[in-house]
mmCIF file of C-alpha atoms and ligand atoms in Angstrom:
data_model
loop_
_atom_site.group_PDB
_atom_site.id
_atom_site.type_symbol
_atom_site.label_atom_id
_atom_site.label_comp_id
_atom_site.label_asym_id
_atom_site.label_seq_id
_atom_site.Cartn_x
_atom_site.Cartn_y
_atom_site.Cartn_z
ATOM 1 C CA MET A 1214 20.877 -27.080 -5.531
ATOM 2 C CA ARG A 1215 18.318 -28.227 -2.805
ATOM 3 C CA LEU A 1216 17.675 -26.402 0.249
ATOM 4 C CA GLN A 1217 16.631 -29.489 2.100
ATOM 5 C CA LEU A 1218 20.142 -30.979 1.367
ATOM 6 C CA SER A 1219 22.165 -27.853 2.084
ATOM 7 C CA THR A 1220 23.579 -26.364 5.274
ATOM 8 C CA TRP A 1221 22.842 -22.762 6.456
ATOM 9 C CA GLN A 1222 26.490 -21.783 5.453
ATOM 10 C CA GLU A 1223 25.815 -23.134 1.968
ATOM 11 C CA ILE A 1224 22.665 -20.802 1.841
ATOM 12 C CA GLU A 1225 24.509 -17.903 3.093
ATOM 13 C CA GLN A 1226 27.159 -18.613 0.171
ATOM 14 C CA TYR A 1227 24.284 -18.925 -2.250
ATOM 15 C CA LEU A 1228 22.868 -15.621 -1.346
ATOM 16 C CA GLN A 1229 26.202 -14.020 -2.146
ATOM 17 C CA ARG A 1230 25.836 -15.044 -5.826
ATOM 18 C CA ALA A 1231 21.962 -15.203 -6.294
ATOM 19 C CA THR A 1232 18.737 -14.101 -4.588
ATOM 20 C CA GLY A 1233 16.245 -16.226 -6.517
ATOM 21 C CA VAL A 1234 14.587 -19.550 -5.241
ATOM 22 C CA VAL A 1235 12.051 -22.067 -6.768
ATOM 23 C CA ILE A 1236 9.333 -23.553 -4.626
ATOM 24 C CA PRO A 1237 7.495 -26.477 -5.985
ATOM 25 C CA VAL A 1238 3.834 -26.510 -5.019
ATOM 26 C CA GLY A 1239 1.287 -29.370 -5.454
ATOM 27 C CA SER A 1240 -1.535 -31.361 -4.149
ATOM 28 C CA THR A 1241 -2.228 -34.732 -2.402
ATOM 29 C CA GLU A 1242 -5.179 -36.160 -4.182
ATOM 30 C CA GLN A 1243 -6.581 -39.124 -6.113
ATOM 31 C CA HIS A 1244 -5.498 -39.455 -9.759
ATOM 32 C CA GLY A 1245 -7.835 -42.318 -10.989
ATOM 33 C CA PRO A 1246 -7.115 -46.003 -11.088
ATOM 34 C CA ASN A 1247 -3.483 -45.766 -12.304
ATOM 35 C CA GLY A 1248 -2.357 -42.296 -11.113
ATOM 36 C CA LEU A 1249 -0.414 -41.857 -7.865
ATOM 37 C CA ILE A 1250 -2.135 -39.658 -5.175
ATOM 38 C CA GLY A 1251 1.173 -37.676 -5.039
ATOM 39 C CA THR A 1252 1.249 -36.893 -8.853
ATOM 40 C CA ASP A 1253 0.728 -33.154 -8.512
ATOM 41 C CA ALA A 1254 3.472 -32.557 -6.105
ATOM 42 C CA ILE A 1255 5.922 -35.102 -7.743
ATOM 43 C CA CYS A 1256 5.508 -33.554 -11.137
ATOM 44 C CA PRO A 1257 6.615 -29.977 -10.242
ATOM 45 C CA GLU A 1258 9.240 -31.265 -7.788
ATOM 46 C CA THR A 1259 10.697 -33.439 -10.480
ATOM 47 C CA ILE A 1260 11.036 -30.469 -12.890
ATOM 48 C CA ALA A 1261 12.225 -28.111 -10.199
ATOM 49 C CA HIS A 1262 14.979 -30.564 -8.930
ATOM 50 C CA ALA A 1263 16.239 -31.096 -12.501
ATOM 51 C CA LEU A 1264 16.194 -27.359 -13.247
ATOM 52 C CA GLY A 1265 17.988 -26.553 -10.135
ATOM 53 C CA GLU A 1266 20.806 -29.160 -10.745
ATOM 54 C CA ARG A 1267 21.202 -27.967 -14.365
ATOM 55 C CA GLU A 1268 21.295 -24.075 -13.629
ATOM 56 C CA ASP A 1269 22.598 -23.716 -10.136
ATOM 57 C CA ILE A 1270 19.191 -22.507 -8.803
ATOM 58 C CA LEU A 1271 18.300 -23.072 -5.336
ATOM 59 C CA VAL A 1272 15.044 -25.278 -4.910
ATOM 60 C CA GLY A 1273 13.145 -25.146 -1.645
ATOM 61 C CA PRO A 1274 10.998 -27.806 -0.043
ATOM 62 C CA THR A 1275 7.919 -29.102 -2.023
ATOM 63 C CA LEU A 1276 4.519 -27.748 -0.576
ATOM 64 C CA SER A 1277 2.724 -30.921 -1.356
ATOM 65 C CA ILE A 1278 -0.853 -30.285 0.065
ATOM 66 C CA GLY A 1279 -3.046 -27.898 -1.691
ATOM 67 C CA MET A 1280 -6.724 -27.312 -2.787
ATOM 68 C CA ALA A 1281 -8.324 -30.849 -3.160
ATOM 69 C CA GLN A 1282 -11.806 -30.577 -1.531
ATOM 70 C CA HIS A 1283 -13.419 -31.882 -4.613
ATOM 71 C CA HIS A 1284 -11.397 -35.105 -4.433
ATOM 72 C CA MET A 1285 -12.257 -35.791 -0.732
ATOM 73 C CA GLY A 1286 -14.791 -38.536 -1.832
ATOM 74 C CA PHE A 1287 -11.627 -40.850 -2.674
ATOM 75 C CA PRO A 1288 -9.436 -42.097 0.206
ATOM 76 C CA GLY A 1289 -6.134 -40.857 0.590
ATOM 77 C CA THR A 1290 -6.819 -37.162 -0.520
ATOM 78 C CA ILE A 1291 -5.780 -34.585 1.703
ATOM 79 C CA THR A 1292 -6.976 -31.025 1.309
ATOM 80 C CA LEU A 1293 -6.249 -27.507 2.932
ATOM 81 C CA ARG A 1294 -8.900 -24.772 3.015
ATOM 82 C CA PRO A 1295 -7.926 -21.847 0.811
ATOM 83 C CA GLY A 1296 -7.225 -19.764 3.929
ATOM 84 C CA THR A 1297 -4.676 -22.230 5.176
ATOM 85 C CA LEU A 1298 -2.865 -22.345 1.736
ATOM 86 C CA ILE A 1299 -2.764 -18.612 1.639
ATOM 87 C CA ALA A 1300 -1.297 -18.532 5.015
ATOM 88 C CA LEU A 1301 1.232 -21.150 4.173
ATOM 89 C CA ILE A 1302 2.269 -19.287 0.937
ATOM 90 C CA ARG A 1303 2.581 -15.913 2.968
ATOM 91 C CA ASP A 1304 4.676 -17.482 5.744
ATOM 92 C CA THR A 1305 7.025 -19.262 3.305
ATOM 93 C CA VAL A 1306 7.611 -15.989 1.251
ATOM 94 C CA GLU A 1307 8.175 -13.792 4.267
ATOM 95 C CA SER A 1308 10.667 -16.398 5.659
ATOM 96 C CA LEU A 1309 12.479 -16.321 2.439
ATOM 97 C CA VAL A 1310 12.466 -12.503 2.126
ATOM 98 C CA THR A 1311 13.832 -12.110 5.741
ATOM 99 C CA HIS A 1312 16.896 -14.070 4.614
ATOM 100 C CA GLY A 1313 17.371 -11.816 1.606
ATOM 101 C CA PHE A 1314 15.530 -13.609 -1.350
ATOM 102 C CA THR A 1315 14.054 -11.255 -3.778
ATOM 103 C CA HIS A 1316 12.646 -13.580 -6.571
ATOM 104 C CA ILE A 1317 10.509 -16.520 -5.763
ATOM 105 C CA LEU A 1318 9.095 -18.737 -8.494
ATOM 106 C CA PHE A 1319 6.397 -21.174 -7.443
ATOM 107 C CA VAL A 1320 6.410 -24.214 -9.922
ATOM 108 C CA ASN A 1321 2.777 -25.584 -9.511
ATOM 109 C CA GLY A 1322 1.412 -28.903 -10.301
ATOM 110 C CA HIS A 1323 -2.351 -28.477 -9.715
ATOM 111 C CA GLY A 1324 -4.929 -26.382 -11.580
ATOM 112 C CA GLY A 1325 -7.013 -26.279 -8.549
ATOM 113 C CA ASN A 1326 -4.204 -24.266 -6.708
ATOM 114 C CA ILE A 1327 -3.989 -21.501 -9.192
ATOM 115 C CA ALA A 1328 -6.832 -19.136 -7.949
ATOM 116 C CA THR A 1329 -5.645 -19.506 -4.289
ATOM 117 C CA LEU A 1330 -1.944 -18.874 -5.253
ATOM 118 C CA GLN A 1331 -2.771 -15.755 -7.034
ATOM 119 C CA THR A 1332 -5.032 -14.735 -4.012
ATOM 120 C CA ALA A 1333 -1.976 -15.384 -1.755
ATOM 121 C CA PHE A 1334 0.306 -13.334 -4.083
ATOM 122 C CA ALA A 1335 -2.219 -10.392 -3.823
ATOM 123 C CA ASP A 1336 -2.511 -10.783 -0.069
ATOM 124 C CA ILE A 1337 1.272 -10.735 0.369
ATOM 125 C CA GLN A 1338 1.688 -7.534 -1.968
ATOM 126 C CA THR A 1339 -1.250 -5.874 -0.015
ATOM 127 C CA THR A 1340 0.449 -6.416 3.232
ATOM 128 C CA ARG A 1341 3.693 -5.023 1.757
ATOM 129 C CA SER A 1342 1.883 -2.010 0.145
ATOM 130 C CA PHE A 1343 0.393 -1.038 3.556
ATOM 131 C CA GLY A 1344 3.901 -0.518 4.655
ATOM 132 C CA GLY A 1345 5.808 -1.855 7.638
ATOM 133 C CA VAL A 1346 7.432 -4.709 5.655
ATOM 134 C CA ALA A 1347 10.944 -4.151 4.480
ATOM 135 C CA GLY A 1348 12.504 -5.454 1.091
ATOM 136 C CA GLU A 1349 10.960 -5.853 -2.311
ATOM 137 C CA VAL A 1350 10.004 -9.298 -3.523
ATOM 138 C CA GLN A 1351 8.846 -10.552 -7.078
ATOM 139 C CA LEU A 1352 6.640 -13.581 -7.003
ATOM 140 C CA GLY A 1353 6.080 -15.825 -10.106
ATOM 141 C CA LEU A 1354 3.754 -18.573 -10.813
ATOM 142 C CA HIS A 1355 4.644 -21.292 -13.349
ATOM 143 C CA ASN A 1356 2.021 -24.107 -13.909
ATOM 144 C CA TRP A 1357 4.094 -26.796 -15.598
ATOM 145 C CA PHE A 1358 1.129 -28.430 -17.367
ATOM 146 C CA LEU A 1359 0.247 -25.187 -19.137
ATOM 147 C CA GLY A 1360 3.810 -24.480 -20.317
ATOM 148 C CA ALA A 1361 4.095 -24.076 -24.136
ATOM 149 C CA ARG A 1362 6.456 -27.098 -24.750
ATOM 150 C CA ALA A 1363 4.734 -29.406 -22.244
ATOM 151 C CA ARG A 1364 1.317 -28.627 -23.749
ATOM 152 C CA ARG A 1365 2.580 -29.043 -27.371
ATOM 153 C CA LEU A 1366 4.125 -32.524 -26.489
ATOM 154 C CA ALA A 1367 0.918 -33.607 -24.437
ATOM 155 C CA ASN A 1368 -1.176 -32.618 -27.525
ATOM 156 C CA GLU A 1369 1.123 -34.367 -29.971
ATOM 157 C CA LEU A 1370 1.086 -37.583 -27.738
ATOM 158 C CA TYR A 1371 -2.536 -37.747 -26.574
ATOM 159 C CA GLY A 1372 -4.791 -35.275 -28.301
ATOM 160 C CA ALA A 1373 -8.165 -35.000 -26.702
ATOM 161 C CA ALA A 1374 -7.354 -37.978 -24.472
ATOM 162 C CA GLU A 1375 -5.198 -35.740 -22.293
ATOM 163 C CA GLY A 1376 -8.333 -34.713 -20.606
ATOM 164 C CA ALA A 1377 -8.513 -32.479 -17.516
ATOM 165 C CA HIS A 1378 -7.449 -34.636 -14.460
ATOM 166 C CA ALA A 1379 -5.552 -37.745 -13.957
ATOM 167 C CA THR A 1380 -3.947 -37.032 -17.360
ATOM 168 C CA PRO A 1381 -1.610 -39.197 -19.233
ATOM 169 C CA SER A 1382 0.945 -36.532 -19.340
ATOM 170 C CA GLU A 1383 1.132 -36.079 -15.489
ATOM 171 C CA VAL A 1384 0.925 -39.860 -14.943
ATOM 172 C CA SER A 1385 3.840 -40.425 -17.343
ATOM 173 C CA LEU A 1386 5.951 -37.785 -15.695
ATOM 174 C CA SER A 1387 5.226 -39.168 -12.129
ATOM 175 C CA TRP A 1388 6.113 -42.669 -13.405
ATOM 176 C CA TYR A 1389 9.395 -41.501 -14.952
ATOM 177 C CA ALA A 1390 10.169 -40.011 -11.430
ATOM 178 C CA TRP A 1391 8.983 -43.197 -9.669
ATOM 179 C CA PRO A 1392 9.227 -46.193 -12.030
ATOM 180 C CA GLU A 1393 8.942 -48.444 -9.111
ATOM 181 C CA ALA A 1394 5.313 -47.128 -8.550
ATOM 182 C CA VAL A 1395 4.041 -47.696 -12.080
ATOM 183 C CA LYS A 1396 0.446 -49.214 -11.977
ATOM 184 C CA ARG A 1397 -0.788 -51.505 -14.662
ATOM 185 C CA VAL A 1398 -4.665 -51.627 -14.299
ATOM 186 C CA PRO A 1399 -7.501 -51.841 -16.823
ATOM 187 C CA LEU A 1400 -9.425 -48.529 -17.363
ATOM 188 C CA GLU A 1401 -13.167 -48.733 -18.054
ATOM 189 C CA PRO A 1402 -14.239 -46.788 -20.081
ATOM 190 C CA GLU A 1403 -10.923 -46.025 -21.727
ATOM 191 C CA VAL A 1404 -11.544 -42.397 -21.923
ATOM 192 C CA ALA A 1405 -13.283 -40.954 -18.665
ATOM 193 C CA PRO A 1406 -16.230 -38.675 -18.826
ATOM 194 C CA ALA A 1407 -15.498 -35.155 -20.020
ATOM 195 C CA ALA A 1408 -15.139 -32.443 -17.509
ATOM 196 C CA ALA A 1409 -18.421 -30.508 -16.930
ATOM 197 C CA GLY A 1410 -17.731 -28.657 -13.705
ATOM 198 C CA PHE A 1411 -18.348 -29.911 -10.154
ATOM 199 C CA GLY A 1412 -19.370 -28.767 -6.644
ATOM 200 C CA ASP A 1413 -18.350 -30.672 -3.538
ATOM 201 C CA ALA A 1414 -16.626 -33.925 -3.162
ATOM 202 C CA ARG A 1415 -19.989 -36.018 -3.466
ATOM 203 C CA ASP A 1416 -20.901 -34.103 -6.515
ATOM 204 C CA PHE A 1417 -17.381 -34.693 -7.918
ATOM 205 C CA ARG A 1418 -17.448 -38.475 -7.414
ATOM 206 C CA ARG A 1419 -21.065 -38.829 -8.843
ATOM 207 C CA ARG A 1420 -19.878 -37.124 -12.070
ATOM 208 C CA TYR A 1421 -16.399 -38.734 -12.257
ATOM 209 C CA PRO A 1422 -16.796 -42.263 -10.717
ATOM 210 C CA ASP A 1423 -13.346 -43.495 -10.920
ATOM 211 C CA GLY A 1424 -11.621 -39.999 -10.334
ATOM 212 C CA ARG A 1425 -10.721 -39.276 -13.959
ATOM 213 C CA MET A 1426 -11.909 -36.181 -15.824
ATOM 214 C CA GLY A 1427 -11.954 -36.861 -19.744
ATOM 215 C CA SER A 1428 -8.684 -38.501 -19.864
ATOM 216 C CA ASN A 1429 -7.175 -41.791 -20.894
ATOM 217 C CA PRO A 1430 -4.186 -42.237 -18.563
ATOM 218 C CA GLY A 1431 -3.846 -45.871 -19.991
ATOM 219 C CA LEU A 1432 -1.670 -44.089 -22.711
ATOM 220 C CA ALA A 1433 0.850 -43.044 -20.018
ATOM 221 C CA CYS A 1434 4.365 -44.567 -20.043
ATOM 222 C CA VAL A 1435 7.775 -43.817 -18.555
ATOM 223 C CA GLU A 1436 9.427 -42.828 -21.868
ATOM 224 C CA HIS A 1437 6.849 -40.099 -22.454
ATOM 225 C CA GLY A 1438 7.589 -39.003 -18.899
ATOM 226 C CA ARG A 1439 11.282 -38.507 -19.857
ATOM 227 C CA ARG A 1440 10.345 -36.334 -22.743
ATOM 228 C CA LEU A 1441 7.700 -34.308 -20.752
ATOM 229 C CA LEU A 1442 10.391 -33.723 -18.237
ATOM 230 C CA GLU A 1443 12.707 -32.269 -20.889
ATOM 231 C CA ALA A 1444 9.874 -30.024 -22.256
ATOM 232 C CA GLY A 1445 8.996 -28.978 -18.570
ATOM 233 C CA ILE A 1446 12.556 -28.073 -17.628
ATOM 234 C CA GLU A 1447 12.633 -25.654 -20.796
ATOM 235 C CA ASP A 1448 9.265 -24.077 -19.865
ATOM 236 C CA ALA A 1449 10.301 -23.592 -16.200
ATOM 237 C CA LEU A 1450 13.654 -22.220 -17.221
ATOM 238 C CA GLU A 1451 11.812 -19.643 -19.374
ATOM 239 C CA ALA A 1452 9.471 -18.683 -16.573
ATOM 240 C CA TRP A 1453 12.497 -18.283 -14.200
ATOM 241 C CA GLN A 1454 14.321 -16.068 -16.541
ATOM 242 C CA GLN A 1455 11.136 -13.902 -17.139
ATOM 243 C CA LEU A 1456 10.798 -13.608 -13.373
ATOM 244 C CA LEU A 1457 14.467 -12.585 -12.859
ATOM 245 C CA ARG A 1458 14.192 -9.849 -15.533
ATOM 246 C CA ARG A 1459 11.239 -8.217 -13.558
HETATM 247 NI NI1 NI B 2804 -2.908 -33.676 -11.307
#
C-alpha cells in the first residue's frame, strides 16, 4: 500500500489495523558510465513497493536526495548537507508520529547516508528524551545492499567485481525496475580502481575518473535485478519484523 496513492481516509483505516510504515531513502548521484543517477533511490523504492504490496505494509514517499557531496564533480548529482538530511528525517518522523505511527523503517539505498541517518535517529530520540514530545517511536534502518540474502547473491554473481560504488548489483536492480533506461556502453578499464578513500568532489573525481569505485557494472543485467529484488524483499521483511518486535 502506497501513501502517495492513498486518500486520507484510507490512511485513517490503515491506522486502525497497523501503526508501522516504511520510508525508502536514497540519493541522487552519478553511478558511472552505465548506472542511472537515480540508482540509490530506485533500488530501495523498488524493494519497498514490492514488500508493501506483498505484506499490506504502508510505504511512504521516497526521500530521494541524500549525502552525495563527493559525487558533485559529475553533472546531475544533487546533494544535501548533513544538517539538511537530519532535519528532513526529523520532520518526516514527527509528522508520522503525530498521526499515530509508532514504528518507522527506513529502507536505505546509499552507504553515504548511513552515518547521517543514525545521527538523525539520535537527534530525534534526544529531543524526545528531553521531554515535551508525546508518543513513543521505534526507528529502524535497513540498508538493502547489506542485507544477508542480497549480499550473498551479489557475491555469488560478481565476487570482487561488485566493488563499492556503481556496483553491478545496484545497476541490475535499477535496470529491472526501469528496463527502458538500460545503458549499453563500454567500460574502460573493465574493473574500476579499488576504493581507497576520498575527500571532496575534486579528490573523488581524481581517484575515480569515471565515477565507479572498484566495480564492474558491465556484469549487470535485468535478470540479475529480478533475483536481487527477491532477495531484497526477504531481507527487508526480516528487518521489518525485527522492528515490529521492538
Ligand atoms: Ni549506489
